[in-house]
mmCIF file of C-alpha atoms in Angstrom:
data_model
loop_
_atom_site.group_PDB
_atom_site.id
_atom_site.type_symbol
_atom_site.label_atom_id
_atom_site.label_comp_id
_atom_site.label_asym_id
_atom_site.label_seq_id
_atom_site.Cartn_x
_atom_site.Cartn_y
_atom_site.Cartn_z
ATOM 1 C CA MET A 1 98.354 128.230 8.086
ATOM 2 C CA ARG A 2 98.135 128.155 11.898
ATOM 3 C CA LYS A 3 100.025 124.882 11.921
ATOM 4 C CA ARG A 4 102.798 126.419 9.793
ATOM 5 C CA TYR A 5 103.110 129.431 12.137
ATOM 6 C CA GLY A 6 103.147 127.072 15.097
ATOM 7 C CA VAL A 7 106.056 125.113 13.628
ATOM 8 C CA MET A 8 107.933 128.333 12.856
ATOM 9 C CA ALA A 9 107.426 129.610 16.400
ATOM 10 C CA ALA A 10 108.667 126.326 17.809
ATOM 11 C CA VAL A 11 111.796 126.523 15.646
ATOM 12 C CA VAL A 12 112.473 130.109 16.759
ATOM 13 C CA LEU A 13 112.062 129.150 20.430
ATOM 14 C CA LEU A 14 114.313 126.145 19.938
ATOM 15 C CA LEU A 15 117.011 128.341 18.411
ATOM 16 C CA ILE A 16 116.733 130.893 21.222
ATOM 17 C CA PHE A 17 116.881 128.340 24.018
ATOM 18 C CA GLY A 18 119.567 126.370 22.203
ATOM 19 C CA GLY A 19 121.684 129.516 21.946
ATOM 20 C CA LEU A 20 121.161 130.315 25.624
ATOM 21 C CA PHE A 21 122.093 126.764 26.579
ATOM 22 C CA TYR A 22 125.232 126.948 24.425
ATOM 23 C CA GLN A 23 126.251 130.245 26.014
ATOM 24 C CA ARG A 24 125.692 128.771 29.459
ATOM 25 C CA LEU A 25 127.856 125.781 28.595
ATOM 26 C CA LYS A 26 130.582 128.064 27.265
ATOM 27 C CA GLY A 27 130.384 130.170 30.412
ATOM 28 C CA GLU A 28 130.687 127.101 32.610
ATOM 29 C CA GLU A 29 133.592 125.856 30.509
ATOM 30 C CA THR A 30 135.412 129.167 30.993
ATOM 31 C CA GLU A 31 134.499 129.348 34.677
ATOM 32 C CA HIS A 32 135.800 125.840 35.373
ATOM 33 C CA LYS A 33 138.855 125.936 33.131
ATOM 34 C CA LYS A 34 141.749 124.674 35.229
ATOM 35 C CA SER A 35 144.683 125.587 32.991
ATOM 36 C CA ILE A 36 145.691 127.940 30.204
ATOM 37 C CA ARG A 37 148.515 127.720 27.698
ATOM 38 C CA ILE A 38 150.273 130.850 26.480
ATOM 39 C CA GLY A 39 153.005 130.931 23.850
ATOM 40 C CA VAL A 40 155.540 133.773 23.840
ATOM 41 C CA THR A 41 157.944 134.424 20.981
ATOM 42 C CA LEU A 42 160.750 136.983 21.359
ATOM 43 C CA TYR A 43 162.538 138.761 18.537
ATOM 44 C CA ARG A 44 165.842 138.205 20.334
ATOM 45 C CA GLY A 45 166.271 136.655 23.752
ATOM 46 C CA ASP A 46 169.596 138.326 24.498
ATOM 47 C CA ASP A 47 168.119 141.851 24.400
ATOM 48 C CA SER A 48 168.361 143.092 28.013
ATOM 49 C CA PHE A 49 165.038 144.941 27.988
ATOM 50 C CA ILE A 50 163.126 142.058 26.394
ATOM 51 C CA ASN A 51 164.764 139.586 28.767
ATOM 52 C CA THR A 52 163.582 141.691 31.730
ATOM 53 C CA ILE A 53 160.025 141.653 30.362
ATOM 54 C CA ARG A 54 160.217 137.869 29.939
ATOM 55 C CA SER A 55 161.363 137.366 33.548
ATOM 56 C CA ASN A 56 158.592 139.590 34.859
ATOM 57 C CA MET A 57 155.987 137.741 32.779
ATOM 58 C CA GLU A 58 157.099 134.454 34.322
ATOM 59 C CA GLU A 59 156.686 136.005 37.777
ATOM 60 C CA GLN A 60 153.228 137.245 36.796
ATOM 61 C CA ALA A 61 152.264 133.716 35.739
ATOM 62 C CA LYS A 62 153.287 132.329 39.150
ATOM 63 C CA GLU A 63 151.325 135.010 40.990
ATOM 64 C CA TYR A 64 148.281 134.379 38.792
ATOM 65 C CA GLU A 65 148.383 130.649 39.578
ATOM 66 C CA LYS A 66 148.469 131.341 43.323
ATOM 67 C CA LYS A 67 145.653 133.877 43.105
ATOM 68 C CA THR A 68 143.267 131.983 40.810
ATOM 69 C CA GLY A 69 144.201 128.315 41.142
ATOM 70 C CA ILE A 70 144.420 128.162 37.341
ATOM 71 C CA LYS A 71 147.589 126.466 36.121
ATOM 72 C CA VAL A 72 149.593 128.489 33.581
ATOM 73 C CA VAL A 73 151.727 126.754 30.983
ATOM 74 C CA MET A 74 153.808 129.511 29.404
ATOM 75 C CA GLU A 75 156.375 128.581 26.771
ATOM 76 C CA VAL A 76 158.901 131.258 25.787
ATOM 77 C CA VAL A 77 160.906 130.840 22.566
ATOM 78 C CA ASP A 78 163.607 132.938 20.913
ATOM 79 C CA ALA A 79 163.368 133.798 17.201
ATOM 80 C CA LYS A 80 166.997 135.031 17.241
ATOM 81 C CA GLY A 81 166.224 137.838 14.831
ATOM 82 C CA ASN A 82 164.778 135.536 12.164
ATOM 83 C CA GLN A 83 161.227 136.283 11.009
ATOM 84 C CA ASN A 84 160.809 132.894 9.290
ATOM 85 C CA ALA A 85 161.784 131.172 12.526
ATOM 86 C CA GLN A 86 159.230 133.264 14.400
ATOM 87 C CA ASN A 87 156.502 132.378 11.896
ATOM 88 C CA SER A 88 157.274 128.681 12.477
ATOM 89 C CA GLN A 89 157.117 129.176 16.230
ATOM 90 C CA VAL A 90 153.658 130.710 15.911
ATOM 91 C CA ASP A 91 152.560 127.838 13.643
ATOM 92 C CA ARG A 92 153.660 125.420 16.350
ATOM 93 C CA PHE A 93 151.759 127.263 19.097
ATOM 94 C CA ILE A 94 148.622 127.130 16.964
ATOM 95 C CA SER A 95 149.034 123.437 16.070
ATOM 96 C CA LEU A 96 149.421 122.569 19.763
ATOM 97 C CA GLY A 97 146.193 124.362 20.650
ATOM 98 C CA TYR A 98 147.593 127.205 22.747
ATOM 99 C CA ASP A 99 144.978 129.579 24.177
ATOM 100 C CA ALA A 100 146.806 132.854 23.402
ATOM 101 C CA ILE A 101 150.109 134.019 21.983
ATOM 102 C CA CYS A 102 152.334 136.989 22.804
ATOM 103 C CA VAL A 103 154.531 138.197 19.959
ATOM 104 C CA ASN A 104 157.568 140.475 20.047
ATOM 105 C CA MET A 105 157.872 140.838 16.262
ATOM 106 C CA VAL A 106 161.198 140.435 14.495
ATOM 107 C CA ASP A 107 159.881 142.588 11.638
ATOM 108 C CA ARG A 108 156.864 144.710 12.549
ATOM 109 C CA SER A 109 155.855 145.041 8.893
ATOM 110 C CA MET A 110 155.431 141.252 8.587
ATOM 111 C CA ALA A 111 152.717 140.779 11.210
ATOM 112 C CA SER A 112 149.958 140.173 8.648
ATOM 113 C CA ASN A 113 150.856 136.499 8.169
ATOM 114 C CA ILE A 114 150.735 135.810 11.910
ATOM 115 C CA ILE A 115 147.457 137.709 12.241
ATOM 116 C CA SER A 116 145.810 135.705 9.427
ATOM 117 C CA LYS A 117 146.741 132.412 11.077
ATOM 118 C CA ALA A 118 145.580 133.605 14.500
ATOM 119 C CA MET A 119 142.248 134.719 13.039
ATOM 120 C CA ASP A 120 141.729 131.307 11.437
ATOM 121 C CA ALA A 121 142.464 129.652 14.798
ATOM 122 C CA ASP A 122 140.418 132.231 16.782
ATOM 123 C CA LEU A 123 143.543 132.830 18.870
ATOM 124 C CA PRO A 124 144.078 136.167 20.701
ATOM 125 C CA VAL A 125 147.421 137.852 19.984
ATOM 126 C CA VAL A 126 149.233 140.296 22.259
ATOM 127 C CA PHE A 127 151.968 142.117 20.356
ATOM 128 C CA PHE A 128 154.521 143.941 22.475
ATOM 129 C CA ASN A 129 157.530 146.254 22.095
ATOM 130 C CA ARG A 130 157.355 146.176 18.294
ATOM 131 C CA GLU A 131 154.072 147.578 17.081
ATOM 132 C CA PRO A 132 152.524 146.191 13.882
ATOM 133 C CA VAL A 133 151.367 148.760 11.370
ATOM 134 C CA GLU A 134 147.950 150.285 12.030
ATOM 135 C CA GLU A 135 146.295 148.565 9.046
ATOM 136 C CA ASP A 136 147.217 145.155 10.471
ATOM 137 C CA MET A 137 146.017 146.032 13.975
ATOM 138 C CA ARG A 138 142.612 147.012 12.607
ATOM 139 C CA ARG A 139 142.010 143.629 11.003
ATOM 140 C CA TRP A 140 140.540 141.878 14.044
ATOM 141 C CA GLU A 141 139.159 142.630 17.498
ATOM 142 C CA LYS A 142 141.405 140.113 19.295
ATOM 143 C CA LEU A 143 144.662 141.906 18.514
ATOM 144 C CA TYR A 144 146.380 143.975 21.213
ATOM 145 C CA TYR A 145 149.589 145.957 21.587
ATOM 146 C CA VAL A 146 151.559 146.812 24.734
ATOM 147 C CA GLY A 147 154.492 149.201 24.567
ATOM 148 C CA GLU A 148 155.913 152.587 25.438
ATOM 149 C CA ASN A 149 155.149 155.969 23.956
ATOM 150 C CA ALA A 150 158.361 156.490 21.975
ATOM 151 C CA LYS A 151 157.914 160.256 21.746
ATOM 152 C CA GLU A 152 157.483 160.495 25.507
ATOM 153 C CA SER A 153 160.654 158.405 26.013
ATOM 154 C CA ALA A 154 162.608 160.721 23.742
ATOM 155 C CA VAL A 155 161.320 163.944 25.280
ATOM 156 C CA LEU A 156 162.166 162.675 28.773
ATOM 157 C CA GLN A 157 165.650 161.699 27.577
ATOM 158 C CA GLY A 158 166.217 165.041 25.879
ATOM 159 C CA ASN A 159 165.081 166.940 28.968
ATOM 160 C CA ILE A 160 167.718 165.184 31.096
ATOM 161 C CA LEU A 161 170.340 166.957 28.996
ATOM 162 C CA VAL A 162 168.393 170.211 28.698
ATOM 163 C CA GLU A 163 168.173 170.500 32.488
ATOM 164 C CA ALA A 164 171.874 169.699 32.870
ATOM 165 C CA TYR A 165 172.765 172.398 30.340
ATOM 166 C CA ARG A 166 170.567 175.019 31.990
ATOM 167 C CA LYS A 167 172.072 174.228 35.368
ATOM 168 C CA ASP A 168 175.660 174.325 34.085
ATOM 169 C CA PRO A 169 176.404 174.752 30.356
ATOM 170 C CA ALA A 170 180.013 173.692 30.925
ATOM 171 C CA SER A 171 178.817 170.243 32.054
ATOM 172 C CA LEU A 172 177.918 169.489 28.413
ATOM 173 C CA ASP A 173 180.056 172.008 26.521
ATOM 174 C CA LEU A 174 183.302 170.529 27.774
ATOM 175 C CA ASN A 175 185.667 172.539 25.554
ATOM 176 C CA GLY A 176 183.805 175.820 25.990
ATOM 177 C CA ASP A 177 183.348 176.494 22.269
ATOM 178 C CA GLY A 178 179.665 177.370 22.646
ATOM 179 C CA LYS A 179 178.451 174.110 21.079
ATOM 180 C CA VAL A 180 177.468 170.718 22.478
ATOM 181 C CA SER A 181 179.047 168.166 20.149
ATOM 182 C CA TYR A 182 177.291 164.796 20.157
ATOM 183 C CA VAL A 183 177.289 161.362 18.567
ATOM 184 C CA LEU A 184 174.158 159.276 18.116
ATOM 185 C CA LEU A 185 173.689 155.526 18.549
ATOM 186 C CA GLU A 186 170.442 154.326 16.971
ATOM 187 C CA GLY A 187 168.509 151.060 17.137
ATOM 188 C CA GLU A 188 167.230 149.614 13.847
ATOM 189 C CA ASN A 189 166.437 151.399 10.595
ATOM 190 C CA SER A 190 162.945 149.885 10.460
ATOM 191 C CA HIS A 191 161.960 150.059 14.141
ATOM 192 C CA GLN A 192 159.379 152.766 14.786
ATOM 193 C CA ASP A 193 160.634 153.465 18.318
ATOM 194 C CA SER A 194 164.183 153.988 17.095
ATOM 195 C CA LEU A 195 163.090 156.531 14.498
ATOM 196 C CA ILE A 196 160.842 158.419 16.908
ATOM 197 C CA ARG A 197 163.341 158.377 19.774
ATOM 198 C CA THR A 198 166.039 159.799 17.529
ATOM 199 C CA GLU A 199 163.831 162.551 16.129
ATOM 200 C CA TRP A 200 162.351 163.754 19.402
ATOM 201 C CA SER A 201 165.454 163.504 21.570
ATOM 202 C CA ILE A 202 167.228 165.912 19.240
ATOM 203 C CA GLN A 203 164.152 168.112 18.806
ATOM 204 C CA THR A 204 163.762 168.399 22.594
ATOM 205 C CA LEU A 205 167.364 169.560 22.910
ATOM 206 C CA LYS A 206 166.816 172.151 20.181
ATOM 207 C CA ASP A 207 163.568 173.305 21.790
ATOM 208 C CA GLY A 208 165.484 173.641 25.062
ATOM 209 C CA ALA A 209 167.955 176.009 23.381
ATOM 210 C CA VAL A 210 170.926 173.658 23.680
ATOM 211 C CA PRO A 211 173.398 174.624 20.894
ATOM 212 C CA LEU A 212 173.947 171.285 19.169
ATOM 213 C CA GLU A 213 176.552 170.062 16.737
ATOM 214 C CA LYS A 214 176.296 166.499 15.431
ATOM 215 C CA ILE A 215 179.629 164.803 14.887
ATOM 216 C CA THR A 216 178.444 161.435 13.559
ATOM 217 C CA GLY A 217 176.093 158.539 14.238
ATOM 218 C CA GLY A 218 175.575 154.852 13.595
ATOM 219 C CA ILE A 219 173.065 151.992 13.676
ATOM 220 C CA ALA A 220 173.954 149.587 16.504
ATOM 221 C CA ASN A 221 170.746 147.465 16.460
ATOM 222 C CA TRP A 222 170.101 147.927 20.210
ATOM 223 C CA ASP A 223 173.256 145.890 20.842
ATOM 224 C CA ARG A 224 175.935 146.646 23.454
ATOM 225 C CA SER A 225 178.861 145.176 21.531
ATOM 226 C CA GLN A 226 177.945 146.930 18.268
ATOM 227 C CA ALA A 227 177.597 150.237 20.087
ATOM 228 C CA SER A 228 180.941 149.675 21.776
ATOM 229 C CA ALA A 229 182.594 149.072 18.400
ATOM 230 C CA TRP A 230 181.125 152.294 16.965
ATOM 231 C CA MET A 231 182.185 154.315 19.988
ATOM 232 C CA GLU A 232 185.707 152.901 19.953
ATOM 233 C CA GLN A 233 186.056 153.974 16.328
ATOM 234 C CA TRP A 234 184.686 157.466 16.994
ATOM 235 C CA LEU A 235 186.950 158.022 20.001
ATOM 236 C CA LYS A 236 189.927 157.357 17.716
ATOM 237 C CA GLU A 237 188.609 159.727 15.049
ATOM 238 C CA TYR A 238 187.302 162.466 17.363
ATOM 239 C CA PRO A 239 189.171 161.991 20.674
ATOM 240 C CA ASP A 240 188.725 165.582 21.899
ATOM 241 C CA GLN A 241 185.389 166.466 20.299
ATOM 242 C CA ILE A 242 182.748 164.099 21.678
ATOM 243 C CA GLU A 243 180.890 165.660 24.618
ATOM 244 C CA VAL A 244 177.549 163.829 24.640
ATOM 245 C CA VAL A 245 176.456 160.359 23.483
ATOM 246 C CA ILE A 246 172.710 159.988 22.812
ATOM 247 C CA CYS A 247 171.560 156.357 22.657
ATOM 248 C CA ASN A 248 168.181 154.851 21.745
ATOM 249 C CA ASN A 249 168.471 152.308 24.576
ATOM 250 C CA ASP A 250 170.485 151.382 27.656
ATOM 251 C CA ASP A 251 172.419 148.495 26.098
ATOM 252 C CA MET A 252 173.909 150.846 23.518
ATOM 253 C CA ALA A 253 174.607 153.447 26.223
ATOM 254 C CA LEU A 254 176.513 150.823 28.204
ATOM 255 C CA GLY A 255 178.411 149.791 25.076
ATOM 256 C CA ALA A 256 179.490 153.396 24.562
ATOM 257 C CA ALA A 257 180.544 153.567 28.219
ATOM 258 C CA ASP A 258 182.579 150.366 27.814
ATOM 259 C CA ALA A 259 184.510 151.895 24.911
ATOM 260 C CA LEU A 260 185.053 155.156 26.784
ATOM 261 C CA GLU A 261 186.410 153.238 29.767
ATOM 262 C CA ARG A 262 188.763 151.201 27.573
ATOM 263 C CA SER A 263 190.062 154.315 25.847
ATOM 264 C CA GLY A 264 191.370 155.787 29.076
ATOM 265 C CA ILE A 265 189.847 159.180 28.197
ATOM 266 C CA LYS A 266 188.943 160.965 31.432
ATOM 267 C CA ARG A 267 186.798 163.770 29.983
ATOM 268 C CA PRO A 268 183.320 163.609 31.621
ATOM 269 C CA VAL A 269 181.416 162.666 28.449
ATOM 270 C CA LYS A 270 177.674 162.459 29.171
ATOM 271 C CA ILE A 271 175.971 159.267 27.973
ATOM 272 C CA VAL A 272 172.167 158.872 28.049
ATOM 273 C CA GLY A 273 169.997 155.834 27.297
ATOM 274 C CA ILE A 274 166.374 154.700 27.415
ATOM 275 C CA ASP A 275 164.576 151.718 29.046
ATOM 276 C CA GLY A 276 165.802 151.712 32.644
ATOM 277 C CA THR A 277 166.912 148.071 32.489
ATOM 278 C CA PRO A 278 168.552 146.593 35.607
ATOM 279 C CA GLN A 279 171.899 146.824 33.783
ATOM 280 C CA GLY A 280 171.201 150.423 32.808
ATOM 281 C CA LEU A 281 170.301 151.427 36.350
ATOM 282 C CA GLU A 282 173.459 149.758 37.631
ATOM 283 C CA GLY A 283 175.423 151.735 35.031
ATOM 284 C CA LEU A 284 173.728 154.854 36.338
ATOM 285 C CA ARG A 285 174.694 154.066 39.934
ATOM 286 C CA SER A 286 178.302 153.344 38.984
ATOM 287 C CA GLY A 287 178.584 156.572 36.970
ATOM 288 C CA LYS A 288 179.036 154.895 33.582
ATOM 289 C CA ILE A 289 175.973 156.628 32.155
ATOM 290 C CA PHE A 290 174.447 159.997 33.036
ATOM 291 C CA GLY A 291 170.732 159.308 32.622
ATOM 292 C CA THR A 292 168.051 156.997 31.297
ATOM 293 C CA VAL A 293 164.279 156.803 30.918
ATOM 294 C CA GLN A 294 162.837 154.044 33.036
ATOM 295 C CA CYS A 295 159.818 152.093 31.883
ATOM 296 C CA ASP A 296 157.874 150.272 34.595
ATOM 297 C CA ASN A 297 158.927 146.774 33.507
ATOM 298 C CA ARG A 298 156.659 145.066 36.016
ATOM 299 C CA GLU A 299 153.627 147.011 34.779
ATOM 300 C CA TYR A 300 154.643 146.232 31.190
ATOM 301 C CA ALA A 301 154.821 142.477 31.834
ATOM 302 C CA SER A 302 151.692 142.487 33.996
ATOM 303 C CA VAL A 303 149.560 144.049 31.263
ATOM 304 C CA ILE A 304 150.831 141.638 28.604
ATOM 305 C CA PHE A 305 150.052 138.692 30.852
ATOM 306 C CA LYS A 306 146.631 139.995 31.968
ATOM 307 C CA ILE A 307 145.494 140.449 28.374
ATOM 308 C CA ALA A 308 146.771 137.000 27.375
ATOM 309 C CA ALA A 309 145.170 135.306 30.403
ATOM 310 C CA ALA A 310 141.812 137.026 29.909
ATOM 311 C CA GLY A 311 141.863 136.187 26.201
ATOM 312 C CA SER A 312 142.726 132.564 27.008
ATOM 313 C CA LEU A 313 139.630 132.290 29.183
ATOM 314 C CA GLY A 314 137.352 134.077 26.716
ATOM 315 C CA GLN A 315 136.891 136.967 29.141
ATOM 316 C CA ASP A 316 136.329 140.607 28.222
ATOM 317 C CA VAL A 317 139.875 141.982 28.088
ATOM 318 C CA LYS A 318 138.630 145.564 28.482
ATOM 319 C CA LYS A 319 137.317 144.702 31.944
ATOM 320 C CA GLU A 320 140.791 143.562 33.000
ATOM 321 C CA VAL A 321 142.921 146.295 31.406
ATOM 322 C CA THR A 322 142.154 149.885 30.433
ATOM 323 C CA LEU A 323 142.972 150.157 26.733
ATOM 324 C CA TYR A 324 142.709 153.003 24.283
ATOM 325 C CA GLN A 325 141.012 152.274 20.973
ATOM 326 C CA ASP A 326 140.221 148.885 22.603
ATOM 327 C CA LYS A 327 143.669 147.616 21.526
ATOM 328 C CA TYR A 328 146.569 149.648 22.867
ATOM 329 C CA TYR A 329 148.296 150.097 26.221
ATOM 330 C CA GLU A 330 151.175 152.505 26.906
ATOM 331 C CA CYS A 331 153.329 151.839 29.960
ATOM 332 C CA SER A 332 154.361 154.617 32.323
ATOM 333 C CA GLN A 333 157.872 156.104 32.148
ATOM 334 C CA LYS A 334 160.086 158.462 34.123
ATOM 335 C CA ALA A 335 163.471 160.124 33.685
ATOM 336 C CA VAL A 336 166.211 158.853 35.991
ATOM 337 C CA ARG A 337 169.467 160.745 36.533
ATOM 338 C CA ALA A 338 172.738 159.712 38.097
ATOM 339 C CA GLU A 339 172.136 161.856 41.167
#
């Protein structure tokens, strides 16, 4: 009996010390890791906001290399709006042994397939800009999301117009009929930010006692040229009625401004966007658009990269970035006006 207990005790001690030795080896492996590989897949590389995030992430990678001495191999690929193409890109990252992946989903409702493959490969995933549904995000502890609070964006956008109306109602009610007549340019039908931005921009205007009248609206898929085409059509149909153009992002706001400029109409139609892209801010400075909501793009990219880098090294992400619910990060925003 004593001999049996002695053998059992020896086995237990062996397991304990073996586990400690393994953890020490893993710690040394992480500590001495000289390079990390991060794959980034974008829903569409020609989106101005996403392209700005990509550029800032590449800058973050360079700064990280200088600071830590750890080489960063970061491959960025464009899914061009095709979810099947994006799935294949993720498969490739996994097959090549990448340490982490950052995914700007084409279709947020289709994240489950990518998550399953990442779980099998024990690969951390940082989703950004397009948030997977909550059920998918709960599936695993190594899933993260970085984005903006869409309601906050919309309320800030709406308040730009509310403040303008309170200061001078005639600045929005151009024909003096007691109503502010607007058109609406929306992103995608299925994008959560588009739906929320639309709802709360209008609600903020109503809450601010701005007398609204909707003329029409259209889905422009965040795209400048599509927005321009819609606006050109509306200016022909309602040449003297449009007073305000509310847009879910800056690219669409600039598209509306392009059409207004081409039309030769000189009425001071107010156009507002969201994102604060470099192009949007330039449009603001030149007077093409009246206001936007600026996201801190550098903060946005920095957080995505920090999470991916920490996950690549097996570090505790929560020690590097303050997250809520251990998964989510919302970037700071501010309203920016032409003045």
